[in-house]
PDB file of N, CA and C in Angstrom:
ATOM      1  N   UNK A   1       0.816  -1.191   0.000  1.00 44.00           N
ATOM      2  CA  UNK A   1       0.000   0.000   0.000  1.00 44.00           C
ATOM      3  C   UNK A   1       0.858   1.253   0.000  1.00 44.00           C
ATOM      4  N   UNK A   2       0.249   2.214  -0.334  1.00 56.00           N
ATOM      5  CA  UNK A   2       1.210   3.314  -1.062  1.00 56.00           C
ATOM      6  C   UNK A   2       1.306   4.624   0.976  1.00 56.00           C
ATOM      7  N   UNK A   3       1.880   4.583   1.360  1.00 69.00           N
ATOM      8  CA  UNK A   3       1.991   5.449   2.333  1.00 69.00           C
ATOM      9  C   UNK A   3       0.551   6.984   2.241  1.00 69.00           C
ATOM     10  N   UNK A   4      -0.086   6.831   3.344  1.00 79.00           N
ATOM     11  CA  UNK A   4      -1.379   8.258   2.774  1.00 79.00           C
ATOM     12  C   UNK A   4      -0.783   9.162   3.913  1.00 79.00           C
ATOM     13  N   UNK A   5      -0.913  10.291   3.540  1.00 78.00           N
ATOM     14  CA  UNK A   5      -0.394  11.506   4.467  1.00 78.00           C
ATOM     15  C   UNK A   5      -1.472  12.760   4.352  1.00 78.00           C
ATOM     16  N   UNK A   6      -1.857  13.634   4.616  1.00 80.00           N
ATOM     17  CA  UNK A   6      -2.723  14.778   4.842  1.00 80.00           C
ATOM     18  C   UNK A   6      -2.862  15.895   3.906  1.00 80.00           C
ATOM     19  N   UNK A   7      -1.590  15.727   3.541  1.00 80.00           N
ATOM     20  CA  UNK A   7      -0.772  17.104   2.596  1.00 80.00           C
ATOM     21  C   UNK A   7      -1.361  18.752   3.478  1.00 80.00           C
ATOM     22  N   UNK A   8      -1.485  19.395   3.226  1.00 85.00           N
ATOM     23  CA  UNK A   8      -1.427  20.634   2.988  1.00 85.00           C
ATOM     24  C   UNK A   8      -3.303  21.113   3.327  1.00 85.00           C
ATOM     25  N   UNK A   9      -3.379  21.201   4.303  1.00 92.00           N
ATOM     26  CA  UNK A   9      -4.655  21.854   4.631  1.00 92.00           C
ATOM     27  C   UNK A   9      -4.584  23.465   5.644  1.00 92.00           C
ATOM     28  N   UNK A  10      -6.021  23.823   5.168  1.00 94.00           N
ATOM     29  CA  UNK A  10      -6.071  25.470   6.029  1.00 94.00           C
ATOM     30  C   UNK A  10      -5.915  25.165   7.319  1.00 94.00           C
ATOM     31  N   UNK A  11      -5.647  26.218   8.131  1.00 96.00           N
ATOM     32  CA  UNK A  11      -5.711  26.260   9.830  1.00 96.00           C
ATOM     33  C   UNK A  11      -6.959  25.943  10.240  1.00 96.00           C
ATOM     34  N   UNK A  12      -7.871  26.646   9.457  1.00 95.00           N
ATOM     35  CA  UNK A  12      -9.754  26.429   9.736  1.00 95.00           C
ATOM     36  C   UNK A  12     -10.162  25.403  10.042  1.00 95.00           C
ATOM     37  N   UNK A  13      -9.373  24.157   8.835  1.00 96.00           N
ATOM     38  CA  UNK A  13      -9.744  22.776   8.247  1.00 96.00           C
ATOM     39  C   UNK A  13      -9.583  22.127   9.685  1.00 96.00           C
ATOM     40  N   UNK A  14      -8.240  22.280   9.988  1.00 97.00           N
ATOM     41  CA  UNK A  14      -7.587  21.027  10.806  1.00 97.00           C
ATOM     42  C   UNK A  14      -8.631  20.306  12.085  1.00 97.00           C
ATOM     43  N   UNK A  15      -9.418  21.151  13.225  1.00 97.00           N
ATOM     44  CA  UNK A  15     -10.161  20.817  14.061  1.00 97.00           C
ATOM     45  C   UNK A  15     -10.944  19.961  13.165  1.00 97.00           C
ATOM     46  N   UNK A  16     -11.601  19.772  12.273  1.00 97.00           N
ATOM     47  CA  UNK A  16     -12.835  19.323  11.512  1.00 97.00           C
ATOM     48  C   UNK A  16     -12.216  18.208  11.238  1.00 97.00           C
ATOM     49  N   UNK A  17     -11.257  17.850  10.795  1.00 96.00           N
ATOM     50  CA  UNK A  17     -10.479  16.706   9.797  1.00 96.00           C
ATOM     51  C   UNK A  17      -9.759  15.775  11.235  1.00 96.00           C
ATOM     52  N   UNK A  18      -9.383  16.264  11.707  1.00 97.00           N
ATOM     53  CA  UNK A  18      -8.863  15.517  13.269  1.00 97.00           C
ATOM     54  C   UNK A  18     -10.057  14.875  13.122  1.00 97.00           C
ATOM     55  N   UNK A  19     -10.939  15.573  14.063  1.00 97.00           N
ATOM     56  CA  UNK A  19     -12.249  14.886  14.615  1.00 97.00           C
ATOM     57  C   UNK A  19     -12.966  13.772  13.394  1.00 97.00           C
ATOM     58  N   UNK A  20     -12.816  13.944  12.491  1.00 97.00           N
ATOM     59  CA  UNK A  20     -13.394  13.296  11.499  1.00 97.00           C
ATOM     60  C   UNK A  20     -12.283  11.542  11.617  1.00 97.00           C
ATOM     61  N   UNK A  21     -10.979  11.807  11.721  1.00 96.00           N
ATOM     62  CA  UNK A  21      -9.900  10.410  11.502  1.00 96.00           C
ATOM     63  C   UNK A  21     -10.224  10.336  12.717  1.00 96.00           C
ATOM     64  N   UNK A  22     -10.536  10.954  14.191  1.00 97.00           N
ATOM     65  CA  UNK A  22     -10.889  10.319  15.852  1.00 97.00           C
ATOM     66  C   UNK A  22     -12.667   9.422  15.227  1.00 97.00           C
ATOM     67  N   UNK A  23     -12.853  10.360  14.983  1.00 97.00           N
ATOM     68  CA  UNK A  23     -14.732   9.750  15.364  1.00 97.00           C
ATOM     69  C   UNK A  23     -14.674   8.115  14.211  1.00 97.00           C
ATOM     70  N   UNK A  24     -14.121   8.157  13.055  1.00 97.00           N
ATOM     71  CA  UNK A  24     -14.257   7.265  12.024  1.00 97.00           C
ATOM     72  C   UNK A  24     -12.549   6.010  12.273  1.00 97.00           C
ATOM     73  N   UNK A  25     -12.035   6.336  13.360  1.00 96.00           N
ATOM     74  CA  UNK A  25     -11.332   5.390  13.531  1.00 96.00           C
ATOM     75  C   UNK A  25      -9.976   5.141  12.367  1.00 96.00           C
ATOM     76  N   UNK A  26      -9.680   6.427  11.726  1.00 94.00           N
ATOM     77  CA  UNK A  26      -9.013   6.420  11.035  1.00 94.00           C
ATOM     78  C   UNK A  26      -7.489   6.764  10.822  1.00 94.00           C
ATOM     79  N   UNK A  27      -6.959   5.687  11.163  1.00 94.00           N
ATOM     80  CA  UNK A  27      -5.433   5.381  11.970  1.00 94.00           C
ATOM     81  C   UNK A  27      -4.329   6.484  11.610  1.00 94.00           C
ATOM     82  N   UNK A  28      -4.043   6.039   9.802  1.00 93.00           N
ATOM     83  CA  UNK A  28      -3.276   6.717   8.983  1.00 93.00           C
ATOM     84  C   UNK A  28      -3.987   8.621   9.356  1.00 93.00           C
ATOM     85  N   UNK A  29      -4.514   8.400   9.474  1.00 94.00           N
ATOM     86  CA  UNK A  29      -4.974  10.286   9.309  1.00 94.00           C
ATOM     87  C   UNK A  29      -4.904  10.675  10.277  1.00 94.00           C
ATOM     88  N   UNK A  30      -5.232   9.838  11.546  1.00 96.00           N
ATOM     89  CA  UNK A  30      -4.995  10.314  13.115  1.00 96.00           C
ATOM     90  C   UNK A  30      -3.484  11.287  13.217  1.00 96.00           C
ATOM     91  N   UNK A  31      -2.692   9.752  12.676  1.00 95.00           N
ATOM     92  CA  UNK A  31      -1.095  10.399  12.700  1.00 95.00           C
ATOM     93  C   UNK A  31      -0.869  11.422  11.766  1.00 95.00           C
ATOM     94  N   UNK A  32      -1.358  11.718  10.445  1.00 95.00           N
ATOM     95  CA  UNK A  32      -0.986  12.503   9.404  1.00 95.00           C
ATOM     96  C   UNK A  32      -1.368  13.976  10.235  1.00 95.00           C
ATOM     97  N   UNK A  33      -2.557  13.767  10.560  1.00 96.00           N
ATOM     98  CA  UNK A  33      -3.331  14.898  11.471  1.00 96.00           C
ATOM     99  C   UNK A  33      -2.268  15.757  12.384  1.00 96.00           C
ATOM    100  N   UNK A  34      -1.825  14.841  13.041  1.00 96.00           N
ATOM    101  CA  UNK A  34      -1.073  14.892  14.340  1.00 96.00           C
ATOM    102  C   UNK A  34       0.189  15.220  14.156  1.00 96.00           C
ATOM    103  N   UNK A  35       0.726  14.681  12.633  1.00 96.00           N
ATOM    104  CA  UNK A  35       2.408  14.990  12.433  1.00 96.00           C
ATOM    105  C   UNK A  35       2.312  16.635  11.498  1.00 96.00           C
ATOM    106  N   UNK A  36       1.205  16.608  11.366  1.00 96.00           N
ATOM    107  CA  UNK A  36       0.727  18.282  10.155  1.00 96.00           C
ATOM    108  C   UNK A  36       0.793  19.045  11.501  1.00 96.00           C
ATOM    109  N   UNK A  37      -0.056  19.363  12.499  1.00 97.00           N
ATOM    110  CA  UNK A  37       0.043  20.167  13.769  1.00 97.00           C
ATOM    111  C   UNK A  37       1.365  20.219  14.162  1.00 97.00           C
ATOM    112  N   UNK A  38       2.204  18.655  14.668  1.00 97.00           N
ATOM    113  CA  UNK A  38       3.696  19.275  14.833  1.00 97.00           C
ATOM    114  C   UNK A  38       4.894  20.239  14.269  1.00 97.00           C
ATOM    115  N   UNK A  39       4.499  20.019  12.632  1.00 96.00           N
ATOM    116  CA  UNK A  39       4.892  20.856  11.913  1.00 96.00           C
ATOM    117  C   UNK A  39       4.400  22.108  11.927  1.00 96.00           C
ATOM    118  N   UNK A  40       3.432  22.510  12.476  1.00 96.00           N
ATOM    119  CA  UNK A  40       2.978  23.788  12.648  1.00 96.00           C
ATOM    120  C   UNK A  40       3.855  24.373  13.729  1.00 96.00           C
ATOM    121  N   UNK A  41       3.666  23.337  14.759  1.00 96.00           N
ATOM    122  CA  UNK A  41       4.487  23.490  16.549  1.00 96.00           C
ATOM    123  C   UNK A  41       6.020  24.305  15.935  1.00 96.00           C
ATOM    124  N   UNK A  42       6.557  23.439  14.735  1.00 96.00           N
ATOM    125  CA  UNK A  42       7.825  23.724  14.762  1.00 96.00           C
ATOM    126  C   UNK A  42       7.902  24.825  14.051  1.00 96.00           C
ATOM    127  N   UNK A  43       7.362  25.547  13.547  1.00 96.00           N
ATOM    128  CA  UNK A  43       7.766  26.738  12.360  1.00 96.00           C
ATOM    129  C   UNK A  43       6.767  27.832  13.407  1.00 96.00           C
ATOM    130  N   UNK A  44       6.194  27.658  13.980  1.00 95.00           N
ATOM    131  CA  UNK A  44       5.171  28.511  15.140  1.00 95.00           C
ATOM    132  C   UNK A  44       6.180  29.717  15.499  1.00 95.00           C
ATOM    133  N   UNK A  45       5.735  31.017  15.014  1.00 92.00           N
ATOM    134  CA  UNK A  45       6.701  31.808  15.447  1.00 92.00           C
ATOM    135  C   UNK A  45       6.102  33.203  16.054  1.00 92.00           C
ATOM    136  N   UNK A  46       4.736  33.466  15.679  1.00 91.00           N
ATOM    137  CA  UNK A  46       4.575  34.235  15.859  1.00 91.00           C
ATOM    138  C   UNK A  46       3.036  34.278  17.039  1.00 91.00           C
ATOM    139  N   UNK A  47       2.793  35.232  17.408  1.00 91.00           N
ATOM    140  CA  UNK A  47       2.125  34.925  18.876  1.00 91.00           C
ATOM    141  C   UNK A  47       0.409  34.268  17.969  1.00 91.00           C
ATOM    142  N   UNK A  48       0.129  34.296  17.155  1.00 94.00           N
ATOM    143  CA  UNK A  48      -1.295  34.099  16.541  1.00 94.00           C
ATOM    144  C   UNK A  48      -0.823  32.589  16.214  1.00 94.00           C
ATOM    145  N   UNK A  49       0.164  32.107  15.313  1.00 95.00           N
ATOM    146  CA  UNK A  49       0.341  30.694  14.990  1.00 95.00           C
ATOM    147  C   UNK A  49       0.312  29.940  16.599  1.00 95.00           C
ATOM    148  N   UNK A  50       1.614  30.288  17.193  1.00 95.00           N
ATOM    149  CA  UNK A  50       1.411  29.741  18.711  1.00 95.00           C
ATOM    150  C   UNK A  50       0.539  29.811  19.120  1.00 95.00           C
ATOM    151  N   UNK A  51      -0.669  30.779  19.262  1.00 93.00           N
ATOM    152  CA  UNK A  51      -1.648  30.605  20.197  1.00 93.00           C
ATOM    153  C   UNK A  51      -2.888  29.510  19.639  1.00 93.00           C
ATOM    154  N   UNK A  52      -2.817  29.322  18.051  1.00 97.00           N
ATOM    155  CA  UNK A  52      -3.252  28.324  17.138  1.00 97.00           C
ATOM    156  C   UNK A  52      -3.042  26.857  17.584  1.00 97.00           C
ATOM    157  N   UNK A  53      -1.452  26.564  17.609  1.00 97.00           N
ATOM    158  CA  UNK A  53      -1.290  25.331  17.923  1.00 97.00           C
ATOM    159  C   UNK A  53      -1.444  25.204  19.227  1.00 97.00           C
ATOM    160  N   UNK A  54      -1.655  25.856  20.725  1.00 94.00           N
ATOM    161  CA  UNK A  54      -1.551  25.911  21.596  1.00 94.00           C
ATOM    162  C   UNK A  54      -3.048  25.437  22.094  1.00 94.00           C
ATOM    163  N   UNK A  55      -4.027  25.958  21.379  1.00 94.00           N
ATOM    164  CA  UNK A  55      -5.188  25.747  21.484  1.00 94.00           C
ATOM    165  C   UNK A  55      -5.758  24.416  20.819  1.00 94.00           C
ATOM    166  N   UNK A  56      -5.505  24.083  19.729  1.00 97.00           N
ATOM    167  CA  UNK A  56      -5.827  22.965  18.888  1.00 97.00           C
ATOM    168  C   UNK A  56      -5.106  21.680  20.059  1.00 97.00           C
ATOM    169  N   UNK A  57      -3.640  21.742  20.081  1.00 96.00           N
ATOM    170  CA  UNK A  57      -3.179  21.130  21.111  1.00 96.00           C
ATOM    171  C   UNK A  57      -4.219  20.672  22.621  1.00 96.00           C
ATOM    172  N   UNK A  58      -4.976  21.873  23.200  1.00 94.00           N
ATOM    173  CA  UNK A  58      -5.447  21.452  24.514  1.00 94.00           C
ATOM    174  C   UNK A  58      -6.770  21.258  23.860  1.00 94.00           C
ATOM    175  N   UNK A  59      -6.811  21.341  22.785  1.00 96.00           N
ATOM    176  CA  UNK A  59      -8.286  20.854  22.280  1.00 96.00           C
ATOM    177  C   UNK A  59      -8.095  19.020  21.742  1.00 96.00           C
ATOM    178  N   UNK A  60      -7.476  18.730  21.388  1.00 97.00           N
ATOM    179  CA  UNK A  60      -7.333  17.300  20.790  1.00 97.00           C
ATOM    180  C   UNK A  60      -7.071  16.563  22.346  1.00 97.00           C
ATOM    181  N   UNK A  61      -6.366  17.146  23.734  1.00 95.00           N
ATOM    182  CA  UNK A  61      -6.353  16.577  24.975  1.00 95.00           C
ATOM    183  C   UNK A  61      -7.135  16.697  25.720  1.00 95.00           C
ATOM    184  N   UNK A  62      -8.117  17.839  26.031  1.00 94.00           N
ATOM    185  CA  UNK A  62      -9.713  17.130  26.280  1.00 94.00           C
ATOM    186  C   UNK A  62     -10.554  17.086  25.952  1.00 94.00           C
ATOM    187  N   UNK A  63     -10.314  16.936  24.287  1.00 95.00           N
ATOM    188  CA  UNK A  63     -11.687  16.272  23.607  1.00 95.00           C
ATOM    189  C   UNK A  63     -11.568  14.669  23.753  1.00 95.00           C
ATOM    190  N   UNK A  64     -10.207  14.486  23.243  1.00 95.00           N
ATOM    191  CA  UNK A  64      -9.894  12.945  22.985  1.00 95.00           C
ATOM    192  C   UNK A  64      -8.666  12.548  24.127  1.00 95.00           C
ATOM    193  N   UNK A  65      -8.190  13.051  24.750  1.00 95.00           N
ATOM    194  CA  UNK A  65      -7.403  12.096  26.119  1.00 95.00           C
ATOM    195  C   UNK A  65      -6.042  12.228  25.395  1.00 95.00           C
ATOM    196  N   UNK A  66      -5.731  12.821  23.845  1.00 95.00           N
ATOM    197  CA  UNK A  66      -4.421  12.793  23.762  1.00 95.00           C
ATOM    198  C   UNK A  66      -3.099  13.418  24.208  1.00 95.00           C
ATOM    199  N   UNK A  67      -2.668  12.916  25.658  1.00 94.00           N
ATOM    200  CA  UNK A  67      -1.925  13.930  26.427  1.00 94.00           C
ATOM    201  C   UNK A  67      -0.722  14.108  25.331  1.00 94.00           C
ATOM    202  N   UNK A  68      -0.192  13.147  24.583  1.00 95.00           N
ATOM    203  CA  UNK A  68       1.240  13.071  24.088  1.00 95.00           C
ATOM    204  C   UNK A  68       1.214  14.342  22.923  1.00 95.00           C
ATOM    205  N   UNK A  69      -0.035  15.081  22.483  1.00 96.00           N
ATOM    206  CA  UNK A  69      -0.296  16.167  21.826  1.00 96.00           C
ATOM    207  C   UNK A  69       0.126  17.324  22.311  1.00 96.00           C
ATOM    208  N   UNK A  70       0.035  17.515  23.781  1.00 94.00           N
ATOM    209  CA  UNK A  70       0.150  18.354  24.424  1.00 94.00           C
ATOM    210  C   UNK A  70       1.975  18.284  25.122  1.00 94.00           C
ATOM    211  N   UNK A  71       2.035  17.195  25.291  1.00 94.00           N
ATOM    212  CA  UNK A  71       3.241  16.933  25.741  1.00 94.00           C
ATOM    213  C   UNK A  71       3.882  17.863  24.619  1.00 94.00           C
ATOM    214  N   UNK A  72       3.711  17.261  23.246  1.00 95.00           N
ATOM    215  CA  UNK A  72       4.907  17.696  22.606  1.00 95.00           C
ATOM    216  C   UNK A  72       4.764  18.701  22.239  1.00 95.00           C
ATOM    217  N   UNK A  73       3.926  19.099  22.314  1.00 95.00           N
ATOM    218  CA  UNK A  73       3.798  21.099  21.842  1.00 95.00           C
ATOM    219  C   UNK A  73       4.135  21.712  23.402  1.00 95.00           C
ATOM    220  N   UNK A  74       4.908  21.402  24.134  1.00 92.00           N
ATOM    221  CA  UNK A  74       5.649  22.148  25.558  1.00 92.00           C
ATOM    222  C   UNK A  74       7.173  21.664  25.509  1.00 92.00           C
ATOM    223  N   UNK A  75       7.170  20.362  24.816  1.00 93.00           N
ATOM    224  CA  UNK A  75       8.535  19.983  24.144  1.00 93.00           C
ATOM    225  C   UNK A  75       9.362  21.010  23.153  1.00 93.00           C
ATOM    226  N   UNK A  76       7.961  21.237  22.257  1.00 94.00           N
ATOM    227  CA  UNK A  76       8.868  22.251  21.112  1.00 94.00           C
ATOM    228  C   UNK A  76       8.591  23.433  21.628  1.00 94.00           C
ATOM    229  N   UNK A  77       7.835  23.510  22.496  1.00 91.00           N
ATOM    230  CA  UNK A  77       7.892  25.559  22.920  1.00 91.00           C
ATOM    231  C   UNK A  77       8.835  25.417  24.369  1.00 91.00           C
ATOM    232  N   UNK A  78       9.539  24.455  24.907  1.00 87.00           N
ATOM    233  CA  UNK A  78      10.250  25.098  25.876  1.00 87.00           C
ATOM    234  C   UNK A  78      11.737  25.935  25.404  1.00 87.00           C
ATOM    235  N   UNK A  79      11.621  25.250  23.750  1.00 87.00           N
ATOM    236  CA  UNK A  79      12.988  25.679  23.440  1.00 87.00           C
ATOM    237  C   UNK A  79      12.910  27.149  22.962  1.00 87.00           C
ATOM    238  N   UNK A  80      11.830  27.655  22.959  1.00 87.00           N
ATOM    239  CA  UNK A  80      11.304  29.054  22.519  1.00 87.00           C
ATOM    240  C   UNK A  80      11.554  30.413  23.132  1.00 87.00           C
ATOM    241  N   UNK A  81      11.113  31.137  22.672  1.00 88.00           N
ATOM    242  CA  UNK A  81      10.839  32.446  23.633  1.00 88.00           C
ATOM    243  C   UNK A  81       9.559  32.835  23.413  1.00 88.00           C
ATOM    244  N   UNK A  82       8.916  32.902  24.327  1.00 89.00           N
ATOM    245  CA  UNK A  82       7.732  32.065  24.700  1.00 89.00           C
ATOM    246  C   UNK A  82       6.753  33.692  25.598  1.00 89.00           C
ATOM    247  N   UNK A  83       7.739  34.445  26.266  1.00 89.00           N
ATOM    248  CA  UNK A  83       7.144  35.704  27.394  1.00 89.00           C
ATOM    249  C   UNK A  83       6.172  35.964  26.628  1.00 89.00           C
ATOM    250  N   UNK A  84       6.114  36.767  25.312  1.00 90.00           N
ATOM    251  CA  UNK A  84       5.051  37.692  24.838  1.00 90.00           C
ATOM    252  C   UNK A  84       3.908  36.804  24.643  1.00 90.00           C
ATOM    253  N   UNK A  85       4.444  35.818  24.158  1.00 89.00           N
ATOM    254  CA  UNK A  85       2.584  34.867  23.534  1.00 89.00           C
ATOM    255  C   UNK A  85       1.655  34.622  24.940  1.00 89.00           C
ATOM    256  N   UNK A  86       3.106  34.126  26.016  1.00 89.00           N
ATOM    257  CA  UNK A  86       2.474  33.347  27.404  1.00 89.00           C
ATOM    258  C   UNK A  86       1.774  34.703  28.028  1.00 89.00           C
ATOM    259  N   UNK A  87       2.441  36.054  28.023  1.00 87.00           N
ATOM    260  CA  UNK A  87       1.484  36.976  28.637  1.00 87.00           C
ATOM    261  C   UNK A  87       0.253  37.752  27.828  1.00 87.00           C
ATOM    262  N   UNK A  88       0.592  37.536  26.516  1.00 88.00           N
ATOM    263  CA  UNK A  88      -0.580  37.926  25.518  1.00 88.00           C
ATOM    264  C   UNK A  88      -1.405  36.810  25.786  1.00 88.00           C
ATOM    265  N   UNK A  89      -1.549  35.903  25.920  1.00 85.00           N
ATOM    266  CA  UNK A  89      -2.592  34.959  26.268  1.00 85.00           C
ATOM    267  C   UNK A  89      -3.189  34.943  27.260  1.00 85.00           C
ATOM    268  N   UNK A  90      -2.300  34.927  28.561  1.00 83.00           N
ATOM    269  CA  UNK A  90      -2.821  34.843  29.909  1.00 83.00           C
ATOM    270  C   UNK A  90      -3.830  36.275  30.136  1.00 83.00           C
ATOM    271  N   UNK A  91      -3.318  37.396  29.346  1.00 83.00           N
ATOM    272  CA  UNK A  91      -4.111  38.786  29.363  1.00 83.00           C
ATOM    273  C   UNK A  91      -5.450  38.830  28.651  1.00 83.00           C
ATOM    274  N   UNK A  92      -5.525  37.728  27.169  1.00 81.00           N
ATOM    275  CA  UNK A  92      -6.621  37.980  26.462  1.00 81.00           C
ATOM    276  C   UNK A  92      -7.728  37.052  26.732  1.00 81.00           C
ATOM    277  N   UNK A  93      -7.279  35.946  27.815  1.00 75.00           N
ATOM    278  CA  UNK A  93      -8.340  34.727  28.463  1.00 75.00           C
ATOM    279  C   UNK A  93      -9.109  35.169  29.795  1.00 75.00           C
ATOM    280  N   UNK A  94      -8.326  36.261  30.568  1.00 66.00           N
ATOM    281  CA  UNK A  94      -8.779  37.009  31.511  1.00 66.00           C
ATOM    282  C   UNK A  94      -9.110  36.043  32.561  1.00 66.00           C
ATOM    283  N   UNK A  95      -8.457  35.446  33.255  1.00 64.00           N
ATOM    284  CA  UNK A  95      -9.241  34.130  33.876  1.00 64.00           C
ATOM    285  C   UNK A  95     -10.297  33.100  33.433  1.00 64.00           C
ATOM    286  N   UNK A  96     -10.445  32.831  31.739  1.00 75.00           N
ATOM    287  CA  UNK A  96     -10.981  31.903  31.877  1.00 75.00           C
ATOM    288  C   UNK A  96     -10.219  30.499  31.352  1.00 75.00           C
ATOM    289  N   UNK A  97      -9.517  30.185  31.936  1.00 75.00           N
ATOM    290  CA  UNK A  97      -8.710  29.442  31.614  1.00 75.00           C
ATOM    291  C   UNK A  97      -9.309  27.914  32.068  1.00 75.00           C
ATOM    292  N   UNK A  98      -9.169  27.141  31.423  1.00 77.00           N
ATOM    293  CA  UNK A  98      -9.934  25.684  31.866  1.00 77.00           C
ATOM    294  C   UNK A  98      -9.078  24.557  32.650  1.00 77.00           C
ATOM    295  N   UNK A  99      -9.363  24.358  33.773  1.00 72.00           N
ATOM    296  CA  UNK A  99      -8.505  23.140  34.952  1.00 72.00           C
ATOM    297  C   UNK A  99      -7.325  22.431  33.629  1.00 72.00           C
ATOM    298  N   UNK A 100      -6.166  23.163  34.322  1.00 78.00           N
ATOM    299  CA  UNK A 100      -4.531  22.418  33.580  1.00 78.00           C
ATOM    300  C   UNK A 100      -4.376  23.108  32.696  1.00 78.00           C
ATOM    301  N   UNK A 101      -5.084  24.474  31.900  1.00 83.00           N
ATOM    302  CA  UNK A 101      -4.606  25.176  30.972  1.00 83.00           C
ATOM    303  C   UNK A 101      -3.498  25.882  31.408  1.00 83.00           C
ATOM    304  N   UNK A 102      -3.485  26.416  32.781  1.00 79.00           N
ATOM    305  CA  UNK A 102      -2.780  27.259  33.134  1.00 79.00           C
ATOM    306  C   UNK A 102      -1.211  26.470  33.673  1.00 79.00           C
ATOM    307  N   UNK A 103      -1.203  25.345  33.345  1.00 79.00           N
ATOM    308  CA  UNK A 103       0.182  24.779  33.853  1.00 79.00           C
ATOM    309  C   UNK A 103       0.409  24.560  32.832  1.00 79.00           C
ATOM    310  N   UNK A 104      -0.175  24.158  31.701  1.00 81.00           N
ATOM    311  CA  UNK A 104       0.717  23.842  30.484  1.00 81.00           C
ATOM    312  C   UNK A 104       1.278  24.996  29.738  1.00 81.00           C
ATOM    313  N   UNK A 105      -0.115  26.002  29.655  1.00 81.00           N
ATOM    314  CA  UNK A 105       0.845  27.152  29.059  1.00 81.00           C
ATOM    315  C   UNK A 105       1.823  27.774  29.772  1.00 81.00           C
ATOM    316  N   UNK A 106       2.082  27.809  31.332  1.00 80.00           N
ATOM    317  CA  UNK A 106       3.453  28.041  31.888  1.00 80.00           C
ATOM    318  C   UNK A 106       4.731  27.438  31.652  1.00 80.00           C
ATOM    319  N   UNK A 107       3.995  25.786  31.162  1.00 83.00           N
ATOM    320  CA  UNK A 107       5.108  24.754  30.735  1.00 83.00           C
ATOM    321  C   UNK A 107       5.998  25.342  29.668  1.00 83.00           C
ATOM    322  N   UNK A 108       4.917  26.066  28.898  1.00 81.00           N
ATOM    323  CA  UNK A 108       5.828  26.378  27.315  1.00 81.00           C
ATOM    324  C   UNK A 108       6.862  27.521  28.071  1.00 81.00           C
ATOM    325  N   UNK A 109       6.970  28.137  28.766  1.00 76.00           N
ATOM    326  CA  UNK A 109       8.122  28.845  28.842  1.00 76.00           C
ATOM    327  C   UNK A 109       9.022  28.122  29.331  1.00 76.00           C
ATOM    328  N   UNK A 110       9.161  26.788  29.345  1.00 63.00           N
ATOM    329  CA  UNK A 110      10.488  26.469  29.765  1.00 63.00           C
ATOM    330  C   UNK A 110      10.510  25.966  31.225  1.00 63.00           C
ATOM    331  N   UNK A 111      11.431  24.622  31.585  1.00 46.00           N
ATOM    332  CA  UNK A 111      11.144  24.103  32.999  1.00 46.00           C
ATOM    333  C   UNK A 111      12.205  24.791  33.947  1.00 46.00           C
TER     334      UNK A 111
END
């Protein structure tokens, strides 16, 4: 069988297309899904992309239990510089932050 991968979808798309390879059990796309977001994690530079993957991230871990999503988007942002997004965020959520949001996004600045 020929390797299937995701290619190239909008930011809009991605929540919709996840949930679609979670709900339909669809292995190859789970990961394609999942390795397209990391690649986002890694080129993430600016406080709107980060706050993109940051969110999609704590969205795929308590919609679907995938902690290792979250893990690795604090993996690739500890190596970051991280102050402006972590206080532009913490300023534009105003306390509504949801039980463990607030430790992971501290995570991304680094242990």
């Amino acid at each position: 069988l020929e390797q299937r991968q995701l290619g190239e979808i909008e930011d809009a798309m991605f929540r919709e297309q996840h949930k679609l390879a979670v709900v339909f059990e669809v292995d190859w796309l789970i990961e394609s899904c999942r390795d397209w977001l990391k690649g986002k994690m890694d080129t993430a530079a600016g406080g709107q992309d980060k706050r993109f993957v940051f969110e999609e991230s704590w969205y795929i871990f308590e919609k679907w239990g995938a902690k290792c999503v979250v893990d690795g988007l604090v993996s690739i942002f500890a190596s970051k510089n991280n102050s402006t997004f972590i206080t532009e965020y913490m300023l534009d959520v105003d306390g509504h932050l949801k039980t463990g949001q607030n430790r992971h996004i501290a995570q991304t600045g680094g242990q």
